[in-house]
Tab-separated table of C-alpha atoms and ligand atoms in Angstrom:
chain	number	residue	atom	x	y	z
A	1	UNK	CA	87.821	94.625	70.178
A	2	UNK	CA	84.776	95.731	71.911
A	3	UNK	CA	83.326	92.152	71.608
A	4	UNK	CA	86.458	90.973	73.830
A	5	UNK	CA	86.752	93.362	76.340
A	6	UNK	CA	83.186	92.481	76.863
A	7	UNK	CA	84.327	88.921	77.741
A	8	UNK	CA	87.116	89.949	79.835
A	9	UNK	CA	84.533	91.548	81.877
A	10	UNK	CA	83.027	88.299	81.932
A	11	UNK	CA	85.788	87.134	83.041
A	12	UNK	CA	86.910	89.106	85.995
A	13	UNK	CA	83.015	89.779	87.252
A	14	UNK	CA	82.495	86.056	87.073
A	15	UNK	CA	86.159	85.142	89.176
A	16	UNK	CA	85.123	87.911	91.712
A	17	UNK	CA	81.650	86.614	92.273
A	18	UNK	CA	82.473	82.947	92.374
A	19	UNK	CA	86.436	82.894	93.023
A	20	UNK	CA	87.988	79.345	92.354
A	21	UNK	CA	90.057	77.569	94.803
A	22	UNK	CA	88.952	79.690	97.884
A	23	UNK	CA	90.167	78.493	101.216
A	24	UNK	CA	93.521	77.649	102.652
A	25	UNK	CA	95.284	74.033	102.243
A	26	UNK	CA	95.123	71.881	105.698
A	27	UNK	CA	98.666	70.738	104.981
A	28	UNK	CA	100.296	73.201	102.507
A	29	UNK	CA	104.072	72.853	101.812
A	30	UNK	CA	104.119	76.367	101.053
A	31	UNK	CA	102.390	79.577	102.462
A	32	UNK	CA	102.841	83.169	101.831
A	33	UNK	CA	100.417	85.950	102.820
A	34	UNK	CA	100.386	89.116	100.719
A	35	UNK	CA	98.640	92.881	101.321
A	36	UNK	CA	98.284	95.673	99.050
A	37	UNK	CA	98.269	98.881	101.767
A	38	UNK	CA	96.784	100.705	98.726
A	39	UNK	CA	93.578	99.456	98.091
A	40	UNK	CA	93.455	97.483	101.493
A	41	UNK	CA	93.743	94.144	99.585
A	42	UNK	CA	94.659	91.052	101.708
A	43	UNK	CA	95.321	87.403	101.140
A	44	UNK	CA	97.000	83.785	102.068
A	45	UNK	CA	98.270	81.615	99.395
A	46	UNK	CA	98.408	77.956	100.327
A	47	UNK	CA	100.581	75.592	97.864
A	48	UNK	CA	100.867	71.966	97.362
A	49	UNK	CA	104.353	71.335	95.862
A	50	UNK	CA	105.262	67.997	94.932
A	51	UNK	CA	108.551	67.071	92.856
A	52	UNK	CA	108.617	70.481	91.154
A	53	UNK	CA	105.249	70.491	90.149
A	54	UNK	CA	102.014	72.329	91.742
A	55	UNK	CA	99.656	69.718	92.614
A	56	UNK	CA	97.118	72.044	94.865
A	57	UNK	CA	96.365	76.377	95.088
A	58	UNK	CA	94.477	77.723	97.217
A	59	UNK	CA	93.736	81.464	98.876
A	60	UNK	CA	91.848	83.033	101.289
A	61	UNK	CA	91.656	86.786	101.870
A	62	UNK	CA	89.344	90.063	101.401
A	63	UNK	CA	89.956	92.262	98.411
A	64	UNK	CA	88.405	94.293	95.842
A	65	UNK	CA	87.459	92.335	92.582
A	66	UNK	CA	90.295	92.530	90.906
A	67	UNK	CA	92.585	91.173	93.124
A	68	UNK	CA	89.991	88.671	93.873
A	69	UNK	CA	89.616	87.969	90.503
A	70	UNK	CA	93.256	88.002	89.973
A	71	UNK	CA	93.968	84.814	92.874
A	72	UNK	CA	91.627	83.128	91.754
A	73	UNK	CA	92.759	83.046	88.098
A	74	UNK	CA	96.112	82.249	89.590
A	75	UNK	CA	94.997	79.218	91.340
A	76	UNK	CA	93.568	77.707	87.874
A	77	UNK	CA	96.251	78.899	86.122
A	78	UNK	CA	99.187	77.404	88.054
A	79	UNK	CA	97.786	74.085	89.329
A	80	UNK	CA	99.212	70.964	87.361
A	81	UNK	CA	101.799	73.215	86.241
A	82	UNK	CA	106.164	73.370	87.351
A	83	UNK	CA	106.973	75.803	89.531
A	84	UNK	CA	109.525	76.963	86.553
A	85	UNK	CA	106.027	77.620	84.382
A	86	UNK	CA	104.593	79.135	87.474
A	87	UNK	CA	107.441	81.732	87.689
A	88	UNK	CA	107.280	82.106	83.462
A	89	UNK	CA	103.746	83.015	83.664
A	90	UNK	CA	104.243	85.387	86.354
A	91	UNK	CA	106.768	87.334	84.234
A	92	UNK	CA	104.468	87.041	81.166
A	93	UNK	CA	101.831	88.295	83.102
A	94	UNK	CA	103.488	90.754	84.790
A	95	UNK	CA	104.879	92.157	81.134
A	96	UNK	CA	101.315	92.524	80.046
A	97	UNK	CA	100.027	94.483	82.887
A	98	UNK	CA	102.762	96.952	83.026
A	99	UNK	CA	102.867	97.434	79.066
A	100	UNK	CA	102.881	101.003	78.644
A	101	UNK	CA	99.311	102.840	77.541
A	102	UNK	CA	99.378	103.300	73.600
A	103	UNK	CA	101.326	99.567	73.207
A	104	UNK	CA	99.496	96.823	72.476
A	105	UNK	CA	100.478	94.094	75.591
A	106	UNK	CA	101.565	90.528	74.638
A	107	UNK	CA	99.015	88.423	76.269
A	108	UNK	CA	99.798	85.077	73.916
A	109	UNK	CA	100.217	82.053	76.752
A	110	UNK	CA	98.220	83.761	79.544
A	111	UNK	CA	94.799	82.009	78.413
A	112	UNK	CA	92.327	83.380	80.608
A	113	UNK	CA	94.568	86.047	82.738
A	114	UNK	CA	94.280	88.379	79.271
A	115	UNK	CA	91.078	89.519	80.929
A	116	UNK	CA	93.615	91.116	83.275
A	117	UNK	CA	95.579	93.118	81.053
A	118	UNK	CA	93.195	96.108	80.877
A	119	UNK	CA	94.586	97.519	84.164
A	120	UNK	CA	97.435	98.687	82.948
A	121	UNK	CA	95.787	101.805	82.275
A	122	UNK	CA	94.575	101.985	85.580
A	123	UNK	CA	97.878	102.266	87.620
A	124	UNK	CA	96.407	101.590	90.924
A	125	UNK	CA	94.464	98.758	90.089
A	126	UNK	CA	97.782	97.003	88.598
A	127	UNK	CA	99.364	96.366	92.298
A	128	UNK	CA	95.361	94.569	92.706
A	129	UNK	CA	96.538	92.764	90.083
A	130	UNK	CA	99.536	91.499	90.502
A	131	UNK	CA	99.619	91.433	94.664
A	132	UNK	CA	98.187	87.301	94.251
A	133	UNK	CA	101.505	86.943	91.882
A	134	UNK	CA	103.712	88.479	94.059
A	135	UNK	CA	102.156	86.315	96.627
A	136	UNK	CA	103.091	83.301	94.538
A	137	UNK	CA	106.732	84.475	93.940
A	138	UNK	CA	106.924	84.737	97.672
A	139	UNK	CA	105.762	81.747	98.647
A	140	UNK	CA	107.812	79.564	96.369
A	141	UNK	CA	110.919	81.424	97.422
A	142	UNK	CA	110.094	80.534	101.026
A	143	UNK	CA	109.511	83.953	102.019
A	144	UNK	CA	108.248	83.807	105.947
A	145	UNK	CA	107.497	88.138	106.025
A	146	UNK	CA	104.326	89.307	104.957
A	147	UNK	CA	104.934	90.327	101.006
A	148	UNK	CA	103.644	94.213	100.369
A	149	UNK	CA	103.349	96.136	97.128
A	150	UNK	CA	104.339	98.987	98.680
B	201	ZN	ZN1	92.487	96.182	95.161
């Protein structure tokens, strides 16, 4: 166990320092922008939605590392994928994060976003977290107001 939280460290420390997809879309066909009051988290999701499916991700934004960490993971994970299994993952994710201390969280399907599931024993650090996904949820929906996790 200790072997893989050590690699979910990896993880996360290697998303914050070098976060994928970073940057907004010139011609996005959907936007959402997202702020966790909180911690003082901020970002812009950029999407490129064609027929369904998520051709382009990208965000911009200041953060701490695990909300960095958490967009960017989003961005790998949803590209290529339907918006359906965009919305799927969110709720998968979103189960393991909020799992209860003491449970073990279901993290089958969420590949590399597992790394994430150690905050849930960090209640703060879950709205870090999950503020990108929210973002997401947003910005498919066509949301035009800010989303907040407060
Ligand atoms: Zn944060």
């Amino acid at each position: 166990m200790s072997d893989l939280r050590d690699l979910y460290q990896e993880v996360i420390l290697d998303h914050t320092k070098h976060p994928r997809n970073f940057g907004a879309l010139e011609h996005p066909t959907h936007r959402a922008s997202g702020r966790n009051p909180l911690c003082g988290d901020q970002l812009v999701l950029t999407l490129d939605v064609l027929g369904g499916r998520v051709r382009d991700a990208r965000f911009a934004g200041k953060g701490c590392a695990i909300s960095t960490a958490s967009a960017s993971l989003l961005t790998e994970a949803v590209k290529g994928h339907t918006t359906g299994e965009a919305h799927e993952l969110f709720q998968r994710f979103h189960r393991a994060v909020t799992t209860p201390t003491g449970e073990e969280p279901d993290v089958s399907g969420l590949g590399k976003l597992a790394a994430l599931a150690g905050v849930r024993e960090f209640p703060v650090r879950v709205k870090c977290a999950s503020l990108a996904w929210h973002t997401l949820e947003a910005a498919l929906a066509g949301a035009s107001e800010p989303v907040t996790t407060e």
